[in-house]
Short mmCIF file of C-alpha atoms and ligand atoms in Angstrom, two decimals:
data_model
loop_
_atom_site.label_atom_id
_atom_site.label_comp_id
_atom_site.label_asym_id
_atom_site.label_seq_id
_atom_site.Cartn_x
_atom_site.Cartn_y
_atom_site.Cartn_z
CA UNK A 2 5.23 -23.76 -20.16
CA UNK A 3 5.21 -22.00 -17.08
CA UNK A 4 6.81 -18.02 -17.52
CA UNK A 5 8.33 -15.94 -15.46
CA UNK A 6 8.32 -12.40 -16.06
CA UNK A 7 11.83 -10.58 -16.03
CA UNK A 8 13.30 -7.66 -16.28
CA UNK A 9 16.46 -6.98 -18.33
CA UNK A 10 15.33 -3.27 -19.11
CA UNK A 11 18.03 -0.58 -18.12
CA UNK A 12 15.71 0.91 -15.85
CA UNK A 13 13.39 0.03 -14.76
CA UNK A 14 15.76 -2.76 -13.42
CA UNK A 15 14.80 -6.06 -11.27
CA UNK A 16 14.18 -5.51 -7.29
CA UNK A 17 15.86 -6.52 -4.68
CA UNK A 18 13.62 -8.39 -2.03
CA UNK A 19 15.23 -6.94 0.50
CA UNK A 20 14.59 -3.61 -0.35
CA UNK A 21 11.21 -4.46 -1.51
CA UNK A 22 10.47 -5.97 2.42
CA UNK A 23 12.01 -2.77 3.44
CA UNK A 24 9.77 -0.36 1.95
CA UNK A 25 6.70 -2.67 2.76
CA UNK A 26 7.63 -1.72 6.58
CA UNK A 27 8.30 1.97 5.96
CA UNK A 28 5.33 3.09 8.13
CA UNK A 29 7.50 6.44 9.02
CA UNK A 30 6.94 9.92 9.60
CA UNK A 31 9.02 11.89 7.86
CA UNK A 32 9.68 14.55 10.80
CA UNK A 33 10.68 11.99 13.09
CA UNK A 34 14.22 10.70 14.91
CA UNK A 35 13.47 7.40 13.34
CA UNK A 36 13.14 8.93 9.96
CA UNK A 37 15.79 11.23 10.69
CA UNK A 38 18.29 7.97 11.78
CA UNK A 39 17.52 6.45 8.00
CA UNK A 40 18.15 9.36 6.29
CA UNK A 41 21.36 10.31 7.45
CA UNK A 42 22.79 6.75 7.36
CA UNK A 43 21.37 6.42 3.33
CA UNK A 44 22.66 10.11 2.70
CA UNK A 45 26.26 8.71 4.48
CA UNK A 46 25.98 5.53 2.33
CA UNK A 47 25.15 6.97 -0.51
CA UNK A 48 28.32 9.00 -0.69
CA UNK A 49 30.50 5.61 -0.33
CA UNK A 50 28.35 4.14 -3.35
CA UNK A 51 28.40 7.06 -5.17
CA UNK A 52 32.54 7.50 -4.32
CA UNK A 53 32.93 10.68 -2.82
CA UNK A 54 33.46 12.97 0.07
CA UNK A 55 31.33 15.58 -1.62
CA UNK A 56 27.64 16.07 0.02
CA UNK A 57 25.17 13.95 -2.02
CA UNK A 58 21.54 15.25 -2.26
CA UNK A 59 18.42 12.73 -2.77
CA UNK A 60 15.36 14.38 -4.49
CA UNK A 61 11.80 12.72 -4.86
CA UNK A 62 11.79 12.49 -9.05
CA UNK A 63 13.27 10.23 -11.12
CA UNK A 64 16.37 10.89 -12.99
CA UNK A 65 15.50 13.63 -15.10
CA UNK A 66 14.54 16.04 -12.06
CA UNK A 67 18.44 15.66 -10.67
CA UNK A 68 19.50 16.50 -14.16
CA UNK A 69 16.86 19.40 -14.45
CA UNK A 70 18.05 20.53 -10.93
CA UNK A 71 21.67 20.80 -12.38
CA UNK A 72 20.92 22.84 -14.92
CA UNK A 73 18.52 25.19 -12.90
CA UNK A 74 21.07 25.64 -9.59
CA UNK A 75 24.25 26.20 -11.45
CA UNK A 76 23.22 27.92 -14.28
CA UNK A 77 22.17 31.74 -15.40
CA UNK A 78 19.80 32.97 -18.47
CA UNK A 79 22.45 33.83 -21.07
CA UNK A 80 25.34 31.20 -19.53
CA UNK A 81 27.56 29.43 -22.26
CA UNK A 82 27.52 25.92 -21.67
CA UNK A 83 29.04 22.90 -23.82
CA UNK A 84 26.74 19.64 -23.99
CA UNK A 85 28.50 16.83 -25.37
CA UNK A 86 26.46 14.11 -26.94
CA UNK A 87 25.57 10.83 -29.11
CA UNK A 88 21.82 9.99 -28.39
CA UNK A 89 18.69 10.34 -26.67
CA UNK A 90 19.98 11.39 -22.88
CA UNK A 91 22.75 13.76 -24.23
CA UNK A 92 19.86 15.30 -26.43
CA UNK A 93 18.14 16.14 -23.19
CA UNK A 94 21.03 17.87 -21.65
CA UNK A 95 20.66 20.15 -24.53
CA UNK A 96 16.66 20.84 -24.28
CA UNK A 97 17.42 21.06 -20.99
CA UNK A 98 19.76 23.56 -20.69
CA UNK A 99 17.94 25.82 -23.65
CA UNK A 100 14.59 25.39 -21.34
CA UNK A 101 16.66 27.74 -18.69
CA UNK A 102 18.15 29.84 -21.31
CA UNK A 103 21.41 28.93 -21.72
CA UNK A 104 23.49 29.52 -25.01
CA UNK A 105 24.30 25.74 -25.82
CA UNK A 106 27.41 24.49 -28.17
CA UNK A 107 27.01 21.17 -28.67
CA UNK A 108 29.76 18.73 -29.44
CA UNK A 109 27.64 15.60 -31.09
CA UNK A 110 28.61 12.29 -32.31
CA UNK A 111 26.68 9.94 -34.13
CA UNK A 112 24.28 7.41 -32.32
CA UNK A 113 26.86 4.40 -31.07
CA UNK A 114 30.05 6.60 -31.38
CA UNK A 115 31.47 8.64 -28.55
CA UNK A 116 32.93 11.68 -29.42
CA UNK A 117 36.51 12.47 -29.15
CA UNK A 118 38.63 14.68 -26.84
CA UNK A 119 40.08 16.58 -29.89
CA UNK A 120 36.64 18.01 -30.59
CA UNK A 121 35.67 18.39 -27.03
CA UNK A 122 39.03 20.77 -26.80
CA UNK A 123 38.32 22.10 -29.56
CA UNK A 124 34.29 23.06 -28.42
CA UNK A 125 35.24 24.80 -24.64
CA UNK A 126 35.54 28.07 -24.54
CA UNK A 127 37.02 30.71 -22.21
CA UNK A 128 33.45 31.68 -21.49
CA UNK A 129 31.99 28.13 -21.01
CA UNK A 130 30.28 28.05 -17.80
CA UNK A 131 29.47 24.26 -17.51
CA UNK A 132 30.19 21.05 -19.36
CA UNK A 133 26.96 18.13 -19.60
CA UNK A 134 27.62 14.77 -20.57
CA UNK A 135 26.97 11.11 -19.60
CA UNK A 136 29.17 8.51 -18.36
CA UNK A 137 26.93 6.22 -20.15
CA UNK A 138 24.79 6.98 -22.92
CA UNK A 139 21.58 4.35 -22.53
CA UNK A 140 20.11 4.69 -25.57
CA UNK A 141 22.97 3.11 -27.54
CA UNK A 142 25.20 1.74 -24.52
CA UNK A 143 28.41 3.51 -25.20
CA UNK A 144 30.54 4.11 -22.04
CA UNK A 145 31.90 7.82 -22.29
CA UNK A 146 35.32 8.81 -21.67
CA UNK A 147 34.61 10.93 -18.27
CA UNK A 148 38.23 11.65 -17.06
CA UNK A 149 39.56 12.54 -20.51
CA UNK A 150 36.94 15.14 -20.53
CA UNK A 151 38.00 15.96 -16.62
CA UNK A 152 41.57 16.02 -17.42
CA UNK A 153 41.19 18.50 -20.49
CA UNK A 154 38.83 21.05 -18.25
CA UNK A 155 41.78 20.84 -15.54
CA UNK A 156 44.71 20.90 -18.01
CA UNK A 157 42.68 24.26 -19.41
CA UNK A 158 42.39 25.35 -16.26
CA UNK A 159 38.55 26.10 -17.20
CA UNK A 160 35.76 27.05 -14.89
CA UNK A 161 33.50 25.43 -16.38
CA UNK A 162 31.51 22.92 -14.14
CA UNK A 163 31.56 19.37 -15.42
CA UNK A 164 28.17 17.62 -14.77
CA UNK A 165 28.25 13.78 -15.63
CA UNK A 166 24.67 12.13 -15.76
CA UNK A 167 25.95 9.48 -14.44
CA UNK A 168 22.65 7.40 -13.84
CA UNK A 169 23.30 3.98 -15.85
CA UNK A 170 27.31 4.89 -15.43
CA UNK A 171 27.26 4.13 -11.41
CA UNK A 172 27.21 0.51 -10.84
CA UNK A 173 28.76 -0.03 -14.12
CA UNK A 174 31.65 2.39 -14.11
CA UNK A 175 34.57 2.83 -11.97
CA UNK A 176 34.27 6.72 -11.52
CA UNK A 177 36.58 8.64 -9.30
CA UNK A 178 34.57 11.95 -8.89
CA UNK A 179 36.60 13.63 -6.65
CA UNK A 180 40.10 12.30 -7.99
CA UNK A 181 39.04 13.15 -11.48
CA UNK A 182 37.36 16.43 -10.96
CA UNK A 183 33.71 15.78 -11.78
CA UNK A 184 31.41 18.62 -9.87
CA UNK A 185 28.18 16.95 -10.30
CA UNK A 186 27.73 13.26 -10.44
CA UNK A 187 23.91 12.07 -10.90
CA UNK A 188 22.09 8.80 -10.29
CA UNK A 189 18.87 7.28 -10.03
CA UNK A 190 17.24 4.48 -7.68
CA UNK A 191 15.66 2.30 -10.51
CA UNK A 192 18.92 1.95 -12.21
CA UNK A 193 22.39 -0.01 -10.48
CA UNK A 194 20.70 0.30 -7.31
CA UNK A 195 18.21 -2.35 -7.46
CA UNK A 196 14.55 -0.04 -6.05
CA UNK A 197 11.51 1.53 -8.13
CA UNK A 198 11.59 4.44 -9.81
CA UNK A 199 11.00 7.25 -7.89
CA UNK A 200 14.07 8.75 -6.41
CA UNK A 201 17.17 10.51 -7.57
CA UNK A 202 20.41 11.25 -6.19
CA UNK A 203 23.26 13.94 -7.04
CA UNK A 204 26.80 14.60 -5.69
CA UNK A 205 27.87 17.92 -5.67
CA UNK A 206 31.32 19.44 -5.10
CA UNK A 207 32.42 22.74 -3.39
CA UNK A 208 33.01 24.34 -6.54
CA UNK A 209 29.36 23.67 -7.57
CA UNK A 210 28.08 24.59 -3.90
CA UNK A 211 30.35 27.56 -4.28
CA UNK A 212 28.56 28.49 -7.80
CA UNK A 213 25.00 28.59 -6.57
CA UNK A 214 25.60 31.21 -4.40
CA UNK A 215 25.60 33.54 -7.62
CA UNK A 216 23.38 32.02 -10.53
CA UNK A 217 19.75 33.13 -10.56
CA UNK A 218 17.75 30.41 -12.77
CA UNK A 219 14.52 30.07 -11.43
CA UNK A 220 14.00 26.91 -9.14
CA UNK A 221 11.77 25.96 -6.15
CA UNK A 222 10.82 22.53 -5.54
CA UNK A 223 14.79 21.52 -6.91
CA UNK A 224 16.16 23.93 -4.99
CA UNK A 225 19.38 21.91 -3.79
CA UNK A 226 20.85 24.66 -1.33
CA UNK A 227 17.66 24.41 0.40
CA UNK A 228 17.92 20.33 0.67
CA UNK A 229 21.45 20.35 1.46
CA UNK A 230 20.32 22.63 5.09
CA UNK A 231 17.75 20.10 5.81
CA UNK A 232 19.97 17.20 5.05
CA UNK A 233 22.30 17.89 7.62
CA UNK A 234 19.67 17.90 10.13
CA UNK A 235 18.89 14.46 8.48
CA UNK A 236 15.64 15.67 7.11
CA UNK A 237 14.25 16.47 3.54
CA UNK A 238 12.45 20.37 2.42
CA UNK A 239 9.52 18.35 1.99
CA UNK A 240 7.92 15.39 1.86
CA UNK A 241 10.30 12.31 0.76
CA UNK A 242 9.36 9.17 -0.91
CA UNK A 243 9.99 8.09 2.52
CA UNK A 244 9.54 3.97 1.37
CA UNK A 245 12.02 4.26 -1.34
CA UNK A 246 14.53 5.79 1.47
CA UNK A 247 14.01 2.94 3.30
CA UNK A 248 14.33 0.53 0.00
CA UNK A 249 17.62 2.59 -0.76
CA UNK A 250 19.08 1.83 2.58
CA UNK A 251 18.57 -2.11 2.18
CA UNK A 252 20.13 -2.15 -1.24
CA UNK A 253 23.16 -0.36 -0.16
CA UNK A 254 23.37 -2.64 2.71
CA UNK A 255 23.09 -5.72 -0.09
CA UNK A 256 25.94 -3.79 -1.86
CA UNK A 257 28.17 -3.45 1.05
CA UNK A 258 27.59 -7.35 2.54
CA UNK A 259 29.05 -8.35 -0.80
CA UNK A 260 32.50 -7.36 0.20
CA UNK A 261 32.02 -7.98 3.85
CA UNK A 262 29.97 -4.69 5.01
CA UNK A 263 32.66 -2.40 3.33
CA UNK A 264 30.44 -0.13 0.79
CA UNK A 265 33.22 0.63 -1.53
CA UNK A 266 34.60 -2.75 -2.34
CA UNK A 267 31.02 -3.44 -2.54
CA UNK A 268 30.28 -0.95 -4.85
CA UNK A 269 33.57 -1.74 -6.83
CA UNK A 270 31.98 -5.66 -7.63
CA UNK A 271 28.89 -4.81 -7.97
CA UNK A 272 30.73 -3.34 -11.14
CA UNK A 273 33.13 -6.34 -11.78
CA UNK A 274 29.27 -7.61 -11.84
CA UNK A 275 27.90 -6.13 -14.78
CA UNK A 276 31.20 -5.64 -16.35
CA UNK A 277 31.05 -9.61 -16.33
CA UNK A 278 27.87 -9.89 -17.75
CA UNK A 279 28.19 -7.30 -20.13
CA UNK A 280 31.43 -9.26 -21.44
CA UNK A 281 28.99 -12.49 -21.46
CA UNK A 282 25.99 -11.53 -23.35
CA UNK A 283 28.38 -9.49 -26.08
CA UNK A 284 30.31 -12.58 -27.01
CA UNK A 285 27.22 -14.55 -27.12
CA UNK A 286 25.39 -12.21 -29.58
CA UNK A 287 28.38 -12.21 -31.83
CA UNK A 288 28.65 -15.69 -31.80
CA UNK A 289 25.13 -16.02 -32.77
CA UNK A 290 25.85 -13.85 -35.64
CA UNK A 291 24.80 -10.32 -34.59
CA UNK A 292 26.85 -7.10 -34.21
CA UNK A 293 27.13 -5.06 -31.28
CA UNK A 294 26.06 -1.48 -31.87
CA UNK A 295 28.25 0.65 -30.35
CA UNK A 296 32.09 1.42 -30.16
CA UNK A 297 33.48 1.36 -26.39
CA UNK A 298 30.55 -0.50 -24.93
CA UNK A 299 29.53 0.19 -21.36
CA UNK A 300 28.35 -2.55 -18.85
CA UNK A 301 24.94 -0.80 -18.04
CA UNK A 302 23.47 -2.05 -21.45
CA UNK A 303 24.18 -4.12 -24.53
CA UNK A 304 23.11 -2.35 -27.69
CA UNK A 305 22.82 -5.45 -30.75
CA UNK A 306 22.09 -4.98 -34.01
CA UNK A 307 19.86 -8.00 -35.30
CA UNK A 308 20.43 -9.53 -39.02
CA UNK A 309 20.28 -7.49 -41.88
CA UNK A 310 16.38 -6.67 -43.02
CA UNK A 311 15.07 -7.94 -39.66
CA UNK A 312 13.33 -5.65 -37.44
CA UNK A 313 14.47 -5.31 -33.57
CA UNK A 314 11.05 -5.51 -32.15
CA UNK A 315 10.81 -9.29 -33.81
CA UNK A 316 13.35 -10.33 -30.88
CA UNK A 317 11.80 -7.64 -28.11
CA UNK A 318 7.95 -9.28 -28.85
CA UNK A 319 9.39 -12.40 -28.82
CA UNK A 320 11.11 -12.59 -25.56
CA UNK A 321 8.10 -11.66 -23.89
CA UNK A 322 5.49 -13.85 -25.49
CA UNK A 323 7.53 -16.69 -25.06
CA UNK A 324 9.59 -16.16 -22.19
CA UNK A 325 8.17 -13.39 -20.52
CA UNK A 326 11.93 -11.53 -21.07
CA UNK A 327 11.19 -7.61 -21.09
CA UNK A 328 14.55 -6.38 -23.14
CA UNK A 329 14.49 -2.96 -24.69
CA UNK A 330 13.83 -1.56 -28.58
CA UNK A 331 15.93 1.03 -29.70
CA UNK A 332 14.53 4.76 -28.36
CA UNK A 333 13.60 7.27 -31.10
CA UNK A 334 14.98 6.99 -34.58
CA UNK A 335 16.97 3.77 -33.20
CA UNK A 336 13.54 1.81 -32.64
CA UNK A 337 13.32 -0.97 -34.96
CA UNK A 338 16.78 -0.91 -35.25
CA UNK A 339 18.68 -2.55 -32.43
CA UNK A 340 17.61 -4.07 -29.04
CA UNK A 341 19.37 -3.59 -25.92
CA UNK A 342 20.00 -6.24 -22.82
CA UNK A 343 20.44 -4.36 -19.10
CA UNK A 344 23.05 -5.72 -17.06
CA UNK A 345 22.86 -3.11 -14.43
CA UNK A 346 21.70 -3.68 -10.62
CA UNK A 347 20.60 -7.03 -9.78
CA UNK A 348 21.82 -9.65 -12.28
CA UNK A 349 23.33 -12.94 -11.63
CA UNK A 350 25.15 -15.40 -13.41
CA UNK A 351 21.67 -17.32 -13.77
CA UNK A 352 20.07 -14.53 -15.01
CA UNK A 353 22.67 -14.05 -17.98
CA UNK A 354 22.71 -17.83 -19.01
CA UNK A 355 18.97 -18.09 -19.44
CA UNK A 356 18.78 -15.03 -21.15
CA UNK A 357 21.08 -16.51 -23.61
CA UNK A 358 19.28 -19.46 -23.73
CA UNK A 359 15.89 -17.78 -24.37
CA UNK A 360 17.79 -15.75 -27.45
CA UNK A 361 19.27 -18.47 -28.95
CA UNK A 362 15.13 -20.37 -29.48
CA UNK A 363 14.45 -16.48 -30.16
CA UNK A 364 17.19 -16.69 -33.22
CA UNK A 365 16.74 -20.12 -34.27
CA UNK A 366 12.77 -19.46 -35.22
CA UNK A 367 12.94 -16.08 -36.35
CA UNK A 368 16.20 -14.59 -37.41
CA UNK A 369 18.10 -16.11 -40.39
CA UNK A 370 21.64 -15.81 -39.03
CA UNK A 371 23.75 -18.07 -41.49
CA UNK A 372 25.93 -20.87 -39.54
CA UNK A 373 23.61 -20.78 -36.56
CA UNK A 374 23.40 -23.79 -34.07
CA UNK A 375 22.03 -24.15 -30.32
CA UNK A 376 24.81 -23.94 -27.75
CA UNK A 377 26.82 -21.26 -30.07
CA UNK A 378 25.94 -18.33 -27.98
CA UNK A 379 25.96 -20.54 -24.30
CA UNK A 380 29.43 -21.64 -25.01
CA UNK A 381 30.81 -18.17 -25.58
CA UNK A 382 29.29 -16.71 -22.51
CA UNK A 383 30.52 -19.62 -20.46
CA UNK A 384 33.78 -19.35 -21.84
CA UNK A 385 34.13 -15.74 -20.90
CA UNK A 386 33.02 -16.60 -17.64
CA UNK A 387 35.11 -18.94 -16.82
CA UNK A 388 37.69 -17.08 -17.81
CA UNK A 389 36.94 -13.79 -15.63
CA UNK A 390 36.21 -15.70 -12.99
CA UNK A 391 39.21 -17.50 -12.43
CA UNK A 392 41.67 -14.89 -11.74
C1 LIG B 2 17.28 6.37 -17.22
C2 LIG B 2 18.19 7.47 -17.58
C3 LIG B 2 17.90 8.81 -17.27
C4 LIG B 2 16.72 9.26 -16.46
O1 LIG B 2 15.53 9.01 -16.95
P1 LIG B 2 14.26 9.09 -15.98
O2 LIG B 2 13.22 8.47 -16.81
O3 LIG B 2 14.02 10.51 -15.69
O4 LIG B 2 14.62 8.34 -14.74
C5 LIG B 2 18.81 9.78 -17.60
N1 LIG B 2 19.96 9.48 -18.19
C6 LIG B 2 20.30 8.21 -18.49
C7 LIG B 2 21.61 7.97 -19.14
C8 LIG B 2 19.42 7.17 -18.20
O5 LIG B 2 19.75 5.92 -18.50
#
């Protein structure tokens, strides 16, 4: 049978055609008015996605340079700082912030737990400078509790800084950076946003701004004070991945024309969106007779253990020699296993359902889940659906 290859990897995620027409046509110079016209309505945008009045800042890496930027820009050699974590992206807060010489304390819970607020209190110290974490750890798809770990830092009345990786929590999250308190909220464009890799993005508050002015890490090429001057002459310090701009711009404009051209509603279904297809695909898997990995699942990502003695990478391999699916393995010592389904960015309804379908052959050949029939996992999704739906 014909296959058609598709994506439901938590980044890279599928592409909008819009946004892929849109970067075809980028033929821009970066030092332009045109250029300068798209960056300063993505940078305006982007801060209605991203849910804040704070200045957001677009640098030409992928995720990992925003978070590396973070750490560089608000941190000093010899700065405390608390990184709180439970698998492979918390662990690179903490390599990370020891690259640029910070003493690190590390609150840690075990892969597919989330750590609690107890220990997080009990961690932060008079001296800690900063606070990393992740609204939504990827690796095992547990949604972190952000504004419990906001409220404590305010209730303390600590200085630290609280930087939230948020790249697989926006889109899939409803995070209130500036009501909460978060200083630095981080995202990347081939996550809920729907481009290629390539770009990342990074809201930063006064208090963060305010910070820079005294820490010395070394930085050049990240140097964030230096973007936010050209940015408000609608320019970047160097050259920008000028086609992904123009990508961004067209998937933010997809965003906002699902609630009418308003941004923030957008932005707030786009959500409802994976939060609904998350819901879908983790009653189907249990009613196949799997276990989802994680306590306090995000929607970004659907970690599932497979049956008992059966290796993950049976139902990755599978998926894409028979249906050309692309899901996940598990990353690090988590490979073999689980496997993990993206819902993040540009799912549908359709999408979800023939996923579900292509699992179910997937199970019925190849994992020996006692009480198994076809339709099991279809019928659960559709009955969640139905029921979200409806309200
Ligand atoms: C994808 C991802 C990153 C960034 O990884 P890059 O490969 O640098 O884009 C960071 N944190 C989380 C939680 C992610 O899901």
């Amino acid at each position: 049978m014909i296959r058609k290859t598709r994506l439901f990897t938590p980044g890279p995620t599928p592409l909008l055609p819009a946004a892929q027409f849109a970067m075809a046509a980028a033929d821009v110079h970066h030092r332009t008015p045109e250029f300068r016209a798209l960056y300063t309505r993505v940078l305006a945008q982007l801060k209605e996605f991203v849910g804040t009045k704070n200045d957001v800042i677009i640098l030409s890496s992928s995720g990992t340079g925003a978070m590396e930027a973070s750490v560089s820009n608000l941190t000093s050699p010899g700065d405390r700082v608390l990184v709180l974590t439970a698998g492979k992206f918390g662990e690179r807060w903490t390599a990370l912030a020891k690259a640029f010489g910070c003493e690190v304390d590390v609150v840690s819970a075990p892969y597919g737990k989330t750590f609690s607020l107890d220990e997080v209190a009990a961690a932060l110290k008079l001296e800690t400078r900063a606070v990393f974490m992740q609204a939504n750890e990827t690796s095992t798809g547990v949604r972190h509790d952000v504004q419990g770990v906001a409220k404590l830092l305010k209730d303390r009345g600590s200085e630290a800084l609280l930087i939230v990786d948020g790249i697989t929590g926006l889109g899939t999250s409803h995070l209130d950076m500036d009501g909460w308190g978060v200083d630095v909220l981080i995202g990347g464009s081939q996550k809920a946003v729907m481009i290629p890799p390539g770009l990342s993005y990074l809201a930063v508050s006064d208090r963060a701004w305010d910070r820079m002015e005294a820490t010395y890490n070394p930085r050049y090429y990240f140097d964030l004070r230096k973007e936010r001057k050209n940015a408000k002459n609608g320019e970047s310090a160097y050259t920008p991945a000028v086609a992904l701009i123009a990508a961004l711009g067209a998937a933010l404009d997809y965003i906002a024309a699902q609630a009418d051209g308003n941004l923030v509603e957008g932005r707030k279904k786009l959500v409802d969106n994976a939060e609904t297809i998350a819901a879908m695909t983790r009653a189907a898997v249990e009613a196949l007779g799997m276990k989802i990995f994680c306590e306090s699942p995000g929607a970004a990502a659907t970690a599932v253990l497979p049956p008992a003695g059966v290796d993950s990478g049976v139902v990755v391999k599978e998926l894409k020699s028979r249906f050309a699916a692309i899901i996940t393995n598990g990353q690090g010592e988590m490979k073999g296993q689980i496997f993990r389904i993206a819902h993040l960015g540009f799912f549908d309804y359709l999408d979800t359902i023939a996923l579900i379908g292509a699992l179910e052959q997937v199970v019925a050949k190849s994992l020996p889940t006692p009480g198994f029939a076809f339709g099991n996992g279809l019928i659960a999704a559709q009955k969640v659906y139905a029921e979200r739906t409806s309200k």
